[in-house]
Coordinates of C-alpha atoms in Angstrom, one line a residue:
X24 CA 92.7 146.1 119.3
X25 CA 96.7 146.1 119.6
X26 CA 99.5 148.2 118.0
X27 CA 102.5 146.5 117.0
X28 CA 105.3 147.9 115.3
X29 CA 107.3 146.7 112.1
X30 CA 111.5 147.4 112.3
X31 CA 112.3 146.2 108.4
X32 CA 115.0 147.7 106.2
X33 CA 114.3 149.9 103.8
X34 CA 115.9 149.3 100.3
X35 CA 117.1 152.4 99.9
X36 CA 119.7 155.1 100.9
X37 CA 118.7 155.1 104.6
X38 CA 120.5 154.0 107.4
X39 CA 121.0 149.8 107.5
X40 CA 120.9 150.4 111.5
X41 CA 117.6 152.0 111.3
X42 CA 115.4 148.9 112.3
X43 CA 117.0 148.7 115.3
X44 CA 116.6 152.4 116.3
X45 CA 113.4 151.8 115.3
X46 CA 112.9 148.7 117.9
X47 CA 114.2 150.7 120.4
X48 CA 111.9 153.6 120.1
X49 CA 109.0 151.1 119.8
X50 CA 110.3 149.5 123.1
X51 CA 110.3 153.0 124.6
X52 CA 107.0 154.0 123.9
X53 CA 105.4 151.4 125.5
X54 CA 104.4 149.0 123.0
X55 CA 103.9 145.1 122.9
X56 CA 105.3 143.7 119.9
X57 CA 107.7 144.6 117.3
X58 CA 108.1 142.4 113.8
X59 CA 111.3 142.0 112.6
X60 CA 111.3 141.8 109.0
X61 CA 113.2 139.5 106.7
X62 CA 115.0 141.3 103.3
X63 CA 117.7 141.6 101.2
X64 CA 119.7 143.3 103.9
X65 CA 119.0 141.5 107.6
X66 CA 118.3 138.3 108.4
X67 CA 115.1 138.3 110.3
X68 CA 116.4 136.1 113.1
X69 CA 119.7 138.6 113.9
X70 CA 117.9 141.6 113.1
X71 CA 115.4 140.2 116.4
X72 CA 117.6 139.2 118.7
X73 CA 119.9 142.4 118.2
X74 CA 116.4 144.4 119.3
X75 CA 116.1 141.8 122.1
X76 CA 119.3 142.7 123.3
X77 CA 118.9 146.6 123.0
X78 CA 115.0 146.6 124.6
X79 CA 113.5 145.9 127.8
X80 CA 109.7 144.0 127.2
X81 CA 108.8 144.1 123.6
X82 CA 107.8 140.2 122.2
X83 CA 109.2 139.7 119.2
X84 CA 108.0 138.5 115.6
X85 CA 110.9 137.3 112.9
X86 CA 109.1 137.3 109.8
X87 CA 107.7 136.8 107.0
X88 CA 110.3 134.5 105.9
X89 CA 109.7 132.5 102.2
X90 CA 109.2 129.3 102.8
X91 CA 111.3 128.2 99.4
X92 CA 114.7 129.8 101.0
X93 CA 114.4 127.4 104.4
X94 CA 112.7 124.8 105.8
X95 CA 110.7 124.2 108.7
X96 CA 113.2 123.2 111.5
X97 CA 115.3 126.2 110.7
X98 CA 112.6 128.4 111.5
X99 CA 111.8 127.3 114.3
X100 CA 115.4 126.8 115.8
X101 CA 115.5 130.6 114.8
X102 CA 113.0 131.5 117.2
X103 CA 114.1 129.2 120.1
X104 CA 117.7 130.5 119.3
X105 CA 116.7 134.3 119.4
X106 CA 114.2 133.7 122.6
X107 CA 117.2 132.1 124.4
X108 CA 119.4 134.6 123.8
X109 CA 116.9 137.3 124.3
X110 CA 114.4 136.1 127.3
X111 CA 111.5 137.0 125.3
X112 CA 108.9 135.4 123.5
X113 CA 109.4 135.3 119.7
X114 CA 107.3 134.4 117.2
X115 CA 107.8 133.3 113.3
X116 CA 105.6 134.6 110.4
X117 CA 106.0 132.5 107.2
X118 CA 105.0 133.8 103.5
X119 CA 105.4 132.9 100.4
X120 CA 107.1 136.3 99.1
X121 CA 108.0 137.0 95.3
X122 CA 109.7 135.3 92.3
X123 CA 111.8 138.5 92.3
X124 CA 113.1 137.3 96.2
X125 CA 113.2 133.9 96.5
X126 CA 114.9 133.3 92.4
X127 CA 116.1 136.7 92.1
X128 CA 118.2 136.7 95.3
X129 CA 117.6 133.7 97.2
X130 CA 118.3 131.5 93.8
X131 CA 116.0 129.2 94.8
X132 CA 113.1 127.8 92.7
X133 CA 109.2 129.0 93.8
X134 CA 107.2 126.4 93.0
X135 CA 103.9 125.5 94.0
X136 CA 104.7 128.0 96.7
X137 CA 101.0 127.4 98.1
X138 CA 102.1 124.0 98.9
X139 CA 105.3 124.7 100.7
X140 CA 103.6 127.3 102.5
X141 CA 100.6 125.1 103.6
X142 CA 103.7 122.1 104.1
X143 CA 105.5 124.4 106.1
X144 CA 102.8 126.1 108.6
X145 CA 101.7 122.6 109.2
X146 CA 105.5 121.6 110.3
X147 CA 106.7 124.7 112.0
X148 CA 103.4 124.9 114.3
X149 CA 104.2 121.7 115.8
X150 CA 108.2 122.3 116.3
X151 CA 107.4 125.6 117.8
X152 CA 105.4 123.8 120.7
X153 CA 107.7 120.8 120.7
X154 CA 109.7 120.6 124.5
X155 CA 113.1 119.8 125.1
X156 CA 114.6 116.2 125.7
X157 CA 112.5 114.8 122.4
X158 CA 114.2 114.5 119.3
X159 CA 114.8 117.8 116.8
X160 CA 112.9 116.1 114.7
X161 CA 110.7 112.8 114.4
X162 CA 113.2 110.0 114.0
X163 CA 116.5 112.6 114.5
X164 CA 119.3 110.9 117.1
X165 CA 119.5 114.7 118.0
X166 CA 117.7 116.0 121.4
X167 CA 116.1 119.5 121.4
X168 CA 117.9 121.4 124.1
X169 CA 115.9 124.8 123.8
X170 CA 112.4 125.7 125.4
X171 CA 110.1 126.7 122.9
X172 CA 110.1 130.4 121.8
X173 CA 106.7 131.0 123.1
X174 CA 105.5 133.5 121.0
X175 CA 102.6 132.8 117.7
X176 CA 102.7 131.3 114.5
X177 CA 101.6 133.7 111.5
X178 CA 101.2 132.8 108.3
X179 CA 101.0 135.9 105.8
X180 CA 98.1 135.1 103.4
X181 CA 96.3 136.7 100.2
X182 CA 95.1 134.2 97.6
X183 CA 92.7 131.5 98.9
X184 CA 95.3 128.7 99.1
X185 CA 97.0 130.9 101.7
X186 CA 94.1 131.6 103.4
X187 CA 92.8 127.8 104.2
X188 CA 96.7 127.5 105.3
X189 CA 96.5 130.1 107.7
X190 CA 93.0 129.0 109.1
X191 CA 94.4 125.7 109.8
X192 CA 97.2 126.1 111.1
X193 CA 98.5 130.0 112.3
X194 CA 97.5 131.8 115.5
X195 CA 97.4 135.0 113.5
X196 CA 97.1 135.8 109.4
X197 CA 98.6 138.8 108.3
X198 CA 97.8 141.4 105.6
X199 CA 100.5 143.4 104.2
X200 CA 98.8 146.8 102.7
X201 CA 95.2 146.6 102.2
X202 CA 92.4 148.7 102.3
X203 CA 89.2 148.2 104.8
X204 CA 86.8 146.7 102.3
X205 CA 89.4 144.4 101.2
X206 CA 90.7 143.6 105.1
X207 CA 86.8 142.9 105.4
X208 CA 86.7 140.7 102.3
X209 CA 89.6 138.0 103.2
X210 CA 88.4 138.3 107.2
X211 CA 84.9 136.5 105.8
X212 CA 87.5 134.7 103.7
X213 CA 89.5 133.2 106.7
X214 CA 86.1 132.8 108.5
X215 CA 85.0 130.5 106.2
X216 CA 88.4 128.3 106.2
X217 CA 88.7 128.4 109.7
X218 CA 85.2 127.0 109.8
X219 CA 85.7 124.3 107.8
X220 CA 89.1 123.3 109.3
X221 CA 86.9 123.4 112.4
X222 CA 89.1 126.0 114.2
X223 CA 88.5 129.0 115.7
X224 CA 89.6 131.5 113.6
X225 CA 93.0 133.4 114.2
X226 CA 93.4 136.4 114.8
X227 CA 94.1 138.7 112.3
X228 CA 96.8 141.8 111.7
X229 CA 97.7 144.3 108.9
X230 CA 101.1 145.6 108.2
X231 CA 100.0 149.5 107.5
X232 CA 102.7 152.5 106.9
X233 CA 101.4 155.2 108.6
X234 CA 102.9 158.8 109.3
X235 CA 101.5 160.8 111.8
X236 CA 101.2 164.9 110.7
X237 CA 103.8 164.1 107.9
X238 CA 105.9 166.4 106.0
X239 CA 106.6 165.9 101.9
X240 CA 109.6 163.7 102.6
X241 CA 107.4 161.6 105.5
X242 CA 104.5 161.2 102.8
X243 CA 107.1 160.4 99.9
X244 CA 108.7 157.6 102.0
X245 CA 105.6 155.9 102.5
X246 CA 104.6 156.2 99.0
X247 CA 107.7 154.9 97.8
X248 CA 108.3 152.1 100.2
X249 CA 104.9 150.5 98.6
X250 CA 105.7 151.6 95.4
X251 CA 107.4 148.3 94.7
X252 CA 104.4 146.2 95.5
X253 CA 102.9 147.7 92.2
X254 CA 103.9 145.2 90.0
X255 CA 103.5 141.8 91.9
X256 CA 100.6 139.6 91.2
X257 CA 97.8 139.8 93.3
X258 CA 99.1 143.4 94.4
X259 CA 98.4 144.9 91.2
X260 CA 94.4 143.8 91.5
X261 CA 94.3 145.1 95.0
X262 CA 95.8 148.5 93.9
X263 CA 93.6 148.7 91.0
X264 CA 90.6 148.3 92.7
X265 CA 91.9 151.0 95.3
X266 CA 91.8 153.2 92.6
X267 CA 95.1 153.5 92.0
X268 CA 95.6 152.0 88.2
X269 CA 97.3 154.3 86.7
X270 CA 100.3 153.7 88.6
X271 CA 99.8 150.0 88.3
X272 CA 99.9 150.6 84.5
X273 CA 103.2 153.2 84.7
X274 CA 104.6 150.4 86.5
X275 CA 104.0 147.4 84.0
X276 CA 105.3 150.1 81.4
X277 CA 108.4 150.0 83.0
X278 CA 108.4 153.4 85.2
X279 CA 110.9 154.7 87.6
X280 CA 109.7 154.5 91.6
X281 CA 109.6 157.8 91.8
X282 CA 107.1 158.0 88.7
X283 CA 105.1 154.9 90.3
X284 CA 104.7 156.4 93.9
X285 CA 103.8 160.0 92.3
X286 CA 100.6 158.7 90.4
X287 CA 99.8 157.9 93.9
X288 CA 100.4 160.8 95.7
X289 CA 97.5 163.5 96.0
X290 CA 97.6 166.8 95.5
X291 CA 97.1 168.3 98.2
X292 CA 97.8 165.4 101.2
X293 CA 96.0 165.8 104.0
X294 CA 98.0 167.1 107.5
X295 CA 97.1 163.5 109.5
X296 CA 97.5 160.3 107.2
X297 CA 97.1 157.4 108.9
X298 CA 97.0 153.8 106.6
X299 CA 94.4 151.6 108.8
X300 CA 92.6 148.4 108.9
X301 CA 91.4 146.7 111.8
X302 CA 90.7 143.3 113.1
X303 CA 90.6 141.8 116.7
X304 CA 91.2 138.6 117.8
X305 CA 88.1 136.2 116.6
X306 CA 86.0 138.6 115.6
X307 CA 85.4 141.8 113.2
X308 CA 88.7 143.3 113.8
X309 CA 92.8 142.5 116.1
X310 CA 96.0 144.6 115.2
X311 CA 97.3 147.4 113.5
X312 CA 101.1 146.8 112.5
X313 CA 102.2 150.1 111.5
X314 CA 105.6 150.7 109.3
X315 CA 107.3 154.1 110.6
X316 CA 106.7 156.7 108.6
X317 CA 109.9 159.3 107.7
X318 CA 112.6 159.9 110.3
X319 CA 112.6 163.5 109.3
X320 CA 108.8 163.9 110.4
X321 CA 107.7 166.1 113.1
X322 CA 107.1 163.5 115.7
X323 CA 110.4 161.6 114.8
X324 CA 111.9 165.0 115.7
X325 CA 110.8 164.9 119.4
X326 CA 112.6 163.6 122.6
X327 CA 111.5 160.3 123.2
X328 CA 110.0 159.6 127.0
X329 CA 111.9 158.5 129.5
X330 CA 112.2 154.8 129.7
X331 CA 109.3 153.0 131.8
X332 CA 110.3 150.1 134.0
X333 CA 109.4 146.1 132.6
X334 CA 106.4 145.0 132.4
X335 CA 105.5 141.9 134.8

């Protein structure tokens, strides 16, 4: 099992450089991989190469990006563009995100976004292994110039469609805040596809918040940051079945995020709250992606160790 870390921006009042202090403290700790998500505040692509250029080792992950807002050979110039300016390996996660992202803010249509996201694994997984001196693309008077990035394809999956797209063409599918039982559900899922795709199946990881001895504010942060998954299809199920339906009904009434993320919140929270599913590569279990949990927390509060030297 592997722990990566996830630098996205919140949507909120904190900090819009706090992904990359968050990179950086990742990098310093000692660990492998960070993701640098995509939002209505960073480009995914910048917001990695700005934490390739302030780390030492961490690979890198840009993504999920919808696949509505740009098309395959933008992707995966993005990666080769970041890994060149960066020396690292960098990977691209692809999704299919919300109506409320891609028309809301991107003004692009989402249709049939199973399609373009099946469409788009299928294109990006061969540009992301295609060496310099052939064309950009099939049939383009252009010559790629830039090694490949290096690093894994991962295609963020829920519904079925998803899921057969992941198994036949990612390295990795990802989860984005999910319980065991349901981890264990859509890992038989992905199984299954991979089987009949005749692949072995990827690997699979789980975007989890996590906070580690929080304090109220580190527990309200995590409770709001997911408070907004409440009312997207798909989420909603998984939350009901969590036992958490009375916030998916305040939020389909039309209640605040501070309402939403309180019919969450126990009473009395326990001192060590970890969010965790597992998986590891090609079998049960393979990585635990966890979002940082407050700034203001305990651990936030200490000195972080002294940088180690790169890894070979």
């Amino acid at each position: 099992m592997e722990f990566s870390v996830v630098a996205a921006a919140r949507e909120d009042g904190s900090p819009v450089e706090e992904p990359l202090r968050v990179g950086v403290i990742a990098d310093l700790l000692g660990y492998r991989e960070v993701w640098a998500g995509e939002g209505p505040t960073w480009d995914s692509f910048v917001l990695a190469g700005a934490i390739g250029r302030a780390t030492g080792r961490v690979a890198l992950t840009a993504g999920p990006v919808p696949v509505s807002v740009r098309d395959a050979y933008t992707l995966a110039r993005g990666a080769a563009s970041v890994a060149a300016v960066t020396g690292r390996t960098v990977g691209v996660a692809l999704g299919t995100s919300s109506r409320r992202v891609v028309e809301g803010v991107h003004g692009r249509p989402r249709t049939c976004p199973a399609a373009v996201l099946e469409e788009t694994a299928a294109a990006v997984r061969g540009l992301l292994h295609a060496a310099p001196g052939g064309p950009v693309v099939p049939g383009s008077p252009f010559r790629r110039r830039l090694a490949p990035p290096g690093g894994p394809l991962t295609v963020a999956a829920f519904g079925d469609r998803a899921i057969a797209a992941a198994a036949t063409h990612a390295d990795r599918m990802l989860l984005d805040v999910v319980s065991p039982g349901q981890v264990r559900e859509l890992r038989a899922k992905l199984d299954a596809a991979a089987a009949e795709a005749g692949r072995t199946p990827p690997s699979l990881a789980a975007w989890l918040p996590a906070a580690v001895d929080p304090e109220p504010e580190s527990l309200a942060q995590v409770l709001g940051s997911i408070a907004g998954y409440l009312t997207v299809p798909g989420y909603s199920d998984v939350f009901t079945a969590a036992g958490f339906g009375e916030a998916v009904r305040l939020a389909a009434d039309g209640a605040d995020r501070d309402t939403r993320w309180c019919a969450r919140c126990p009473r009395r929270p326990p001192r060590r709250s970890v969010w965790s599913a597992a998986s590891t590569p090609y079998a049960p279990a393979s990585r635990r992606t966890p979002r940082p949990g407050s700034t203001r927390s305990r651990w936030c509060r200490r000195r972080p160790p002294t940088r180690r030297g790169s890894a070979p």
